[in-house]
């Protein structure tokens, strides 16, 4: 039989470091040995060590800081997001909240939004999602959601202009709106009766990674959402973007 060749040195070094990260001997925040130390320890060149570290960085296990070396990455605890949160926020509450503040378990004072509003026309894809002709006028809103001053989520949603035009919903100064989009649609006389979500995983765009302070190698969950009232599709969110290492999506189906 032909002997199986040894694994490349950079893979073996990455295996050793990965095992230490996973068994806790290299806990979050630990600074890895320097390149020179790893070269001496494993008897390899600096190029080989850099390949091993790059592999771990691509897996989201370590991060390199200018002047601070390479550290084991601290992964924040994932928040659990359940479909039931839509029903809970749709009901009146004594204090202002949205689905986001409930997910993050934060008070209204710890919640902040960056927002951009514009008037656009539906492309073919948006028209199909709204079940309206391409070219229909829409309100486009891009939000960046912050919890405790940390960016956690991006969403771009659309509402029919003939529903929201000349109403307070088109005013970015009114955001954040207690109850979020659900409450806005109820205010407009179109309370949602159905939520549809399609979830996929992908790598973030450079702009998304920068906005959400993401490290390399971490994908995002991209959710396309539709909110439907008895009159039809009232909102399309294309997309809700969440770092995949910060969230768990919980779905329950009654049979």
mmCIF file of C-alpha atoms in Angstrom:
data_model
loop_
_atom_site.group_PDB
_atom_site.id
_atom_site.type_symbol
_atom_site.label_atom_id
_atom_site.label_comp_id
_atom_site.label_asym_id
_atom_site.label_seq_id
_atom_site.Cartn_x
_atom_site.Cartn_y
_atom_site.Cartn_z
ATOM 1 C CA UNK A 1 0.000 0.000 0.000
ATOM 2 C CA UNK A 2 1.141 3.528 -0.683
ATOM 3 C CA UNK A 3 1.877 5.241 2.636
ATOM 4 C CA UNK A 4 -0.373 8.159 3.531
ATOM 5 C CA UNK A 5 1.695 11.329 3.542
ATOM 6 C CA UNK A 6 1.943 13.327 6.750
ATOM 7 C CA UNK A 7 -0.455 16.232 7.094
ATOM 8 C CA UNK A 8 1.106 19.537 6.105
ATOM 9 C CA UNK A 9 2.868 21.228 9.001
ATOM 10 C CA UNK A 10 0.534 24.224 9.062
ATOM 11 C CA UNK A 11 -2.478 21.911 9.487
ATOM 12 C CA UNK A 12 -0.798 20.069 12.359
ATOM 13 C CA UNK A 13 0.010 23.357 14.107
ATOM 14 C CA UNK A 14 -3.553 24.566 13.592
ATOM 15 C CA UNK A 15 -4.860 21.247 14.975
ATOM 16 C CA UNK A 16 -2.791 21.674 18.138
ATOM 17 C CA UNK A 17 -3.896 25.245 18.724
ATOM 18 C CA UNK A 18 -7.529 24.441 17.900
ATOM 19 C CA UNK A 19 -7.555 21.583 20.392
ATOM 20 C CA UNK A 20 -6.232 23.914 23.088
ATOM 21 C CA UNK A 21 -8.948 26.448 22.323
ATOM 22 C CA UNK A 22 -11.697 23.849 22.432
ATOM 23 C CA UNK A 23 -10.534 22.026 25.582
ATOM 24 C CA UNK A 24 -10.148 25.281 27.473
ATOM 25 C CA UNK A 25 -6.387 25.237 27.942
ATOM 26 C CA UNK A 26 -6.338 28.344 25.730
ATOM 27 C CA UNK A 27 -9.353 30.257 27.086
ATOM 28 C CA UNK A 28 -10.886 33.343 25.413
ATOM 29 C CA UNK A 29 -8.599 36.349 25.591
ATOM 30 C CA UNK A 30 -5.413 34.269 25.765
ATOM 31 C CA UNK A 31 -2.583 35.608 23.634
ATOM 32 C CA UNK A 32 -1.076 32.915 21.409
ATOM 33 C CA UNK A 33 2.711 32.443 21.404
ATOM 34 C CA UNK A 34 4.494 34.825 19.043
ATOM 35 C CA UNK A 35 5.353 33.780 15.504
ATOM 36 C CA UNK A 36 8.977 33.312 16.541
ATOM 37 C CA UNK A 37 7.977 31.152 19.517
ATOM 38 C CA UNK A 38 5.700 28.969 17.376
ATOM 39 C CA UNK A 39 8.439 28.623 14.759
ATOM 40 C CA UNK A 40 10.895 27.428 17.401
ATOM 41 C CA UNK A 41 8.360 25.159 19.083
ATOM 42 C CA UNK A 42 7.379 23.373 15.875
ATOM 43 C CA UNK A 43 10.632 23.710 13.912
ATOM 44 C CA UNK A 44 9.025 25.399 10.923
ATOM 45 C CA UNK A 45 9.329 28.651 9.000
ATOM 46 C CA UNK A 46 7.320 31.788 9.717
ATOM 47 C CA UNK A 47 5.334 31.271 6.513
ATOM 48 C CA UNK A 48 4.048 27.934 7.834
ATOM 49 C CA UNK A 49 3.021 29.468 11.172
ATOM 50 C CA UNK A 50 1.246 32.323 9.409
ATOM 51 C CA UNK A 51 -0.730 29.765 7.369
ATOM 52 C CA UNK A 52 -1.818 27.992 10.565
ATOM 53 C CA UNK A 53 -2.894 31.233 12.257
ATOM 54 C CA UNK A 54 -4.717 32.382 9.114
ATOM 55 C CA UNK A 55 -6.649 29.110 9.089
ATOM 56 C CA UNK A 56 -7.788 29.608 12.692
ATOM 57 C CA UNK A 57 -8.667 33.223 11.970
ATOM 58 C CA UNK A 58 -10.782 32.079 9.035
ATOM 59 C CA UNK A 59 -12.620 29.708 11.381
ATOM 60 C CA UNK A 60 -13.405 32.597 13.721
ATOM 61 C CA UNK A 61 -11.362 31.107 16.576
ATOM 62 C CA UNK A 62 -8.700 33.813 16.892
ATOM 63 C CA UNK A 63 -8.304 37.484 16.062
ATOM 64 C CA UNK A 64 -5.160 39.478 15.387
ATOM 65 C CA UNK A 65 -4.884 42.973 16.834
ATOM 66 C CA UNK A 66 -2.365 45.506 15.673
ATOM 67 C CA UNK A 67 0.314 45.712 18.350
ATOM 68 C CA UNK A 68 -1.522 43.180 20.502
ATOM 69 C CA UNK A 69 -0.645 39.870 18.883
ATOM 70 C CA UNK A 70 -3.098 37.070 18.142
ATOM 71 C CA UNK A 71 -5.725 36.325 20.787
ATOM 72 C CA UNK A 72 -8.236 33.542 21.277
ATOM 73 C CA UNK A 73 -11.524 35.109 20.321
ATOM 74 C CA UNK A 74 -14.210 35.579 22.953
ATOM 75 C CA UNK A 75 -17.512 34.508 21.394
ATOM 76 C CA UNK A 76 -20.481 36.347 22.934
ATOM 77 C CA UNK A 77 -23.346 34.200 24.224
ATOM 78 C CA UNK A 78 -25.942 33.640 21.533
ATOM 79 C CA UNK A 79 -29.359 35.198 22.034
ATOM 80 C CA UNK A 80 -32.318 32.988 21.290
ATOM 81 C CA UNK A 81 -34.860 34.368 18.845
ATOM 82 C CA UNK A 82 -38.267 32.688 18.767
ATOM 83 C CA UNK A 83 -41.234 33.328 16.490
ATOM 84 C CA UNK A 84 -43.425 33.824 19.575
ATOM 85 C CA UNK A 85 -41.748 37.189 20.109
ATOM 86 C CA UNK A 86 -43.899 38.696 17.351
ATOM 87 C CA UNK A 87 -47.064 37.781 19.237
ATOM 88 C CA UNK A 88 -45.698 39.092 22.535
ATOM 89 C CA UNK A 89 -44.730 42.509 21.161
ATOM 90 C CA UNK A 90 -48.014 42.876 19.281
ATOM 91 C CA UNK A 91 -49.792 43.004 22.655
ATOM 92 C CA UNK A 92 -49.860 46.321 24.611
ATOM 93 C CA UNK A 93 -47.090 46.682 27.189
ATOM 94 C CA UNK A 94 -46.529 49.034 30.114
ATOM 95 C CA UNK A 95 -43.042 50.009 28.937
ATOM 96 C CA UNK A 96 -41.818 50.641 25.356
ATOM 97 C CA UNK A 97 -40.192 47.664 23.656
ATOM 98 C CA UNK A 98 -39.684 45.979 20.294
ATOM 99 C CA UNK A 99 -38.836 42.444 19.204
ATOM 100 C CA UNK A 100 -35.172 43.500 19.271
ATOM 101 C CA UNK A 101 -35.214 44.819 22.843
ATOM 102 C CA UNK A 102 -36.979 41.650 23.992
ATOM 103 C CA UNK A 103 -34.436 39.445 22.198
ATOM 104 C CA UNK A 104 -31.540 41.398 23.699
ATOM 105 C CA UNK A 105 -33.185 41.683 27.135
ATOM 106 C CA UNK A 106 -32.432 45.399 27.268
ATOM 107 C CA UNK A 107 -34.359 48.442 28.429
ATOM 108 C CA UNK A 108 -35.465 51.168 26.026
ATOM 109 C CA UNK A 109 -32.592 53.366 27.214
ATOM 110 C CA UNK A 110 -30.045 50.743 26.080
ATOM 111 C CA UNK A 111 -31.544 50.629 22.565
ATOM 112 C CA UNK A 112 -30.359 52.753 19.643
ATOM 113 C CA UNK A 113 -30.958 52.832 15.889
ATOM 114 C CA UNK A 114 -29.066 54.231 12.936
ATOM 115 C CA UNK A 115 -31.560 54.814 10.115
ATOM 116 C CA UNK A 116 -31.692 55.810 6.457
ATOM 117 C CA UNK A 117 -35.017 56.426 4.718
ATOM 118 C CA UNK A 118 -35.633 56.777 0.974
ATOM 119 C CA UNK A 119 -38.430 56.477 -1.579
ATOM 120 C CA UNK A 120 -37.772 53.793 -4.204
ATOM 121 C CA UNK A 121 -39.515 51.655 -6.805
ATOM 122 C CA UNK A 122 -39.853 47.902 -6.500
ATOM 123 C CA UNK A 123 -37.583 45.751 -8.637
ATOM 124 C CA UNK A 124 -38.866 42.447 -10.003
ATOM 125 C CA UNK A 125 -37.898 40.525 -6.847
ATOM 126 C CA UNK A 126 -39.531 43.003 -4.467
ATOM 127 C CA UNK A 127 -42.588 43.194 -6.660
ATOM 128 C CA UNK A 128 -42.948 39.406 -6.471
ATOM 129 C CA UNK A 129 -42.534 39.431 -2.678
ATOM 130 C CA UNK A 130 -45.193 42.148 -2.331
ATOM 131 C CA UNK A 131 -47.367 40.519 -4.996
ATOM 132 C CA UNK A 132 -47.438 43.923 -6.669
ATOM 133 C CA UNK A 133 -46.254 45.153 -10.096
ATOM 134 C CA UNK A 134 -42.594 45.948 -10.566
ATOM 135 C CA UNK A 135 -42.119 49.698 -10.256
ATOM 136 C CA UNK A 136 -44.557 50.116 -7.351
ATOM 137 C CA UNK A 137 -43.438 52.940 -5.060
ATOM 138 C CA UNK A 138 -42.059 51.828 -1.697
ATOM 139 C CA UNK A 139 -40.572 53.350 1.435
ATOM 140 C CA UNK A 140 -37.097 51.855 1.971
ATOM 141 C CA UNK A 141 -35.678 51.898 5.495
ATOM 142 C CA UNK A 142 -32.210 50.703 6.466
ATOM 143 C CA UNK A 143 -31.611 50.240 10.180
ATOM 144 C CA UNK A 144 -28.561 49.308 12.240
ATOM 145 C CA UNK A 145 -29.649 48.067 15.667
ATOM 146 C CA UNK A 146 -27.511 48.696 18.747
ATOM 147 C CA UNK A 147 -27.753 47.087 22.177
ATOM 148 C CA UNK A 148 -25.655 48.747 24.875
ATOM 149 C CA UNK A 149 -23.927 50.757 22.107
ATOM 150 C CA UNK A 150 -22.798 47.558 20.313
ATOM 151 C CA UNK A 151 -24.058 46.967 16.730
ATOM 152 C CA UNK A 152 -25.985 43.696 16.606
ATOM 153 C CA UNK A 153 -28.211 43.649 13.533
ATOM 154 C CA UNK A 154 -28.849 45.254 10.152
ATOM 155 C CA UNK A 155 -32.204 45.275 8.440
ATOM 156 C CA UNK A 156 -33.496 46.776 5.200
ATOM 157 C CA UNK A 157 -37.272 46.802 4.999
ATOM 158 C CA UNK A 158 -39.851 48.102 2.558
ATOM 159 C CA UNK A 159 -43.415 49.342 3.003
ATOM 160 C CA UNK A 160 -45.934 50.287 0.258
ATOM 161 C CA UNK A 161 -45.831 54.051 -0.244
ATOM 162 C CA UNK A 162 -49.586 54.224 -0.825
ATOM 163 C CA UNK A 163 -50.011 52.882 2.726
ATOM 164 C CA UNK A 164 -47.354 54.876 4.592
ATOM 165 C CA UNK A 165 -47.010 58.073 2.516
ATOM 166 C CA UNK A 166 -47.872 61.279 4.392
ATOM 167 C CA UNK A 167 -47.928 59.443 7.735
ATOM 168 C CA UNK A 168 -45.535 59.625 10.728
ATOM 169 C CA UNK A 169 -44.104 56.235 9.661
ATOM 170 C CA UNK A 170 -42.120 58.001 6.909
ATOM 171 C CA UNK A 171 -40.400 60.278 9.454
ATOM 172 C CA UNK A 172 -36.997 58.902 10.560
ATOM 173 C CA UNK A 173 -37.081 61.221 13.570
ATOM 174 C CA UNK A 174 -39.927 59.080 14.978
ATOM 175 C CA UNK A 175 -37.586 56.089 15.280
ATOM 176 C CA UNK A 176 -37.261 54.007 17.305
ATOM 177 C CA UNK A 177 -41.021 53.492 17.409
ATOM 178 C CA UNK A 178 -42.312 51.496 20.419
ATOM 179 C CA UNK A 179 -43.527 48.152 19.138
ATOM 180 C CA UNK A 180 -41.525 48.526 15.918
ATOM 181 C CA UNK A 181 -42.994 47.748 12.506
ATOM 182 C CA UNK A 182 -45.765 45.615 14.013
ATOM 183 C CA UNK A 183 -47.071 48.600 15.969
ATOM 184 C CA UNK A 184 -46.661 50.920 12.980
ATOM 185 C CA UNK A 185 -48.794 48.700 10.783
ATOM 186 C CA UNK A 186 -51.432 48.467 13.502
ATOM 187 C CA UNK A 187 -51.378 52.279 13.764
ATOM 188 C CA UNK A 188 -51.998 52.445 9.993
ATOM 189 C CA UNK A 189 -54.994 50.134 10.321
ATOM 190 C CA UNK A 190 -53.280 47.016 8.961
ATOM 191 C CA UNK A 191 -52.286 44.865 11.954
ATOM 192 C CA UNK A 192 -50.261 41.858 10.775
ATOM 193 C CA UNK A 193 -51.932 38.478 11.003
ATOM 194 C CA UNK A 194 -49.124 36.398 9.506
ATOM 195 C CA UNK A 195 -45.315 36.406 9.582
ATOM 196 C CA UNK A 196 -43.252 34.558 6.957
ATOM 197 C CA UNK A 197 -39.487 34.140 7.205
ATOM 198 C CA UNK A 198 -36.942 32.524 4.888
ATOM 199 C CA UNK A 199 -33.486 32.013 6.432
ATOM 200 C CA UNK A 200 -30.193 31.380 4.688
ATOM 201 C CA UNK A 201 -26.550 31.505 5.675
ATOM 202 C CA UNK A 202 -23.860 33.402 3.769
ATOM 203 C CA UNK A 203 -20.640 35.253 4.337
ATOM 204 C CA UNK A 204 -21.036 38.958 5.154
ATOM 205 C CA UNK A 205 -20.208 41.690 2.711
ATOM 206 C CA UNK A 206 -17.206 43.827 3.734
ATOM 207 C CA UNK A 207 -19.603 46.643 4.664
ATOM 208 C CA UNK A 208 -21.740 44.331 6.836
ATOM 209 C CA UNK A 209 -18.686 42.888 8.594
ATOM 210 C CA UNK A 210 -17.378 46.383 9.351
ATOM 211 C CA UNK A 211 -20.757 47.707 10.506
ATOM 212 C CA UNK A 212 -21.345 44.765 12.862
ATOM 213 C CA UNK A 213 -17.733 44.621 14.147
ATOM 214 C CA UNK A 214 -17.367 41.031 12.932
ATOM 215 C CA UNK A 215 -14.162 39.006 12.841
ATOM 216 C CA UNK A 216 -13.087 37.009 9.809
ATOM 217 C CA UNK A 217 -14.523 33.579 9.127
ATOM 218 C CA UNK A 218 -17.928 34.186 10.742
ATOM 219 C CA UNK A 219 -21.015 33.899 8.485
ATOM 220 C CA UNK A 220 -24.267 35.782 8.880
ATOM 221 C CA UNK A 221 -27.856 34.624 8.951
ATOM 222 C CA UNK A 222 -29.823 36.544 6.332
ATOM 223 C CA UNK A 223 -33.583 36.524 6.878
ATOM 224 C CA UNK A 224 -36.146 37.612 4.313
ATOM 225 C CA UNK A 225 -39.412 38.460 6.088
ATOM 226 C CA UNK A 226 -42.938 39.287 5.008
ATOM 227 C CA UNK A 227 -45.621 40.756 7.277
ATOM 228 C CA UNK A 228 -49.145 40.169 5.975
ATOM 229 C CA UNK A 229 -52.394 41.811 7.016
ATOM 230 C CA UNK A 230 -55.877 40.977 5.797
ATOM 231 C CA UNK A 231 -55.302 43.484 2.985
ATOM 232 C CA UNK A 232 -52.159 41.727 1.737
ATOM 233 C CA UNK A 233 -48.387 42.021 2.137
ATOM 234 C CA UNK A 234 -47.661 45.124 4.202
ATOM 235 C CA UNK A 235 -43.905 44.773 4.743
ATOM 236 C CA UNK A 236 -40.969 43.010 3.131
ATOM 237 C CA UNK A 237 -37.661 42.905 4.971
ATOM 238 C CA UNK A 238 -34.834 42.100 2.573
ATOM 239 C CA UNK A 239 -32.813 41.302 4.622
ATOM 240 C CA UNK A 240 -32.379 41.039 8.401
ATOM 241 C CA UNK A 241 -28.644 40.379 8.841
ATOM 242 C CA UNK A 242 -27.371 38.752 12.057
ATOM 243 C CA UNK A 243 -23.867 37.452 12.903
ATOM 244 C CA UNK A 244 -24.374 33.677 13.059
ATOM 245 C CA UNK A 245 -22.302 33.301 16.235
ATOM 246 C CA UNK A 246 -24.544 35.683 18.187
ATOM 247 C CA UNK A 247 -27.974 34.183 17.633
ATOM 248 C CA UNK A 248 -29.963 30.949 17.760
ATOM 249 C CA UNK A 249 -33.233 30.865 15.825
ATOM 250 C CA UNK A 250 -35.953 28.904 17.640
ATOM 251 C CA UNK A 251 -38.944 27.675 15.660
ATOM 252 C CA UNK A 252 -41.922 25.800 17.075
ATOM 253 C CA UNK A 253 -44.552 24.134 14.922
ATOM 254 C CA UNK A 254 -47.904 23.103 16.376
ATOM 255 C CA UNK A 255 -49.113 19.852 14.819
#
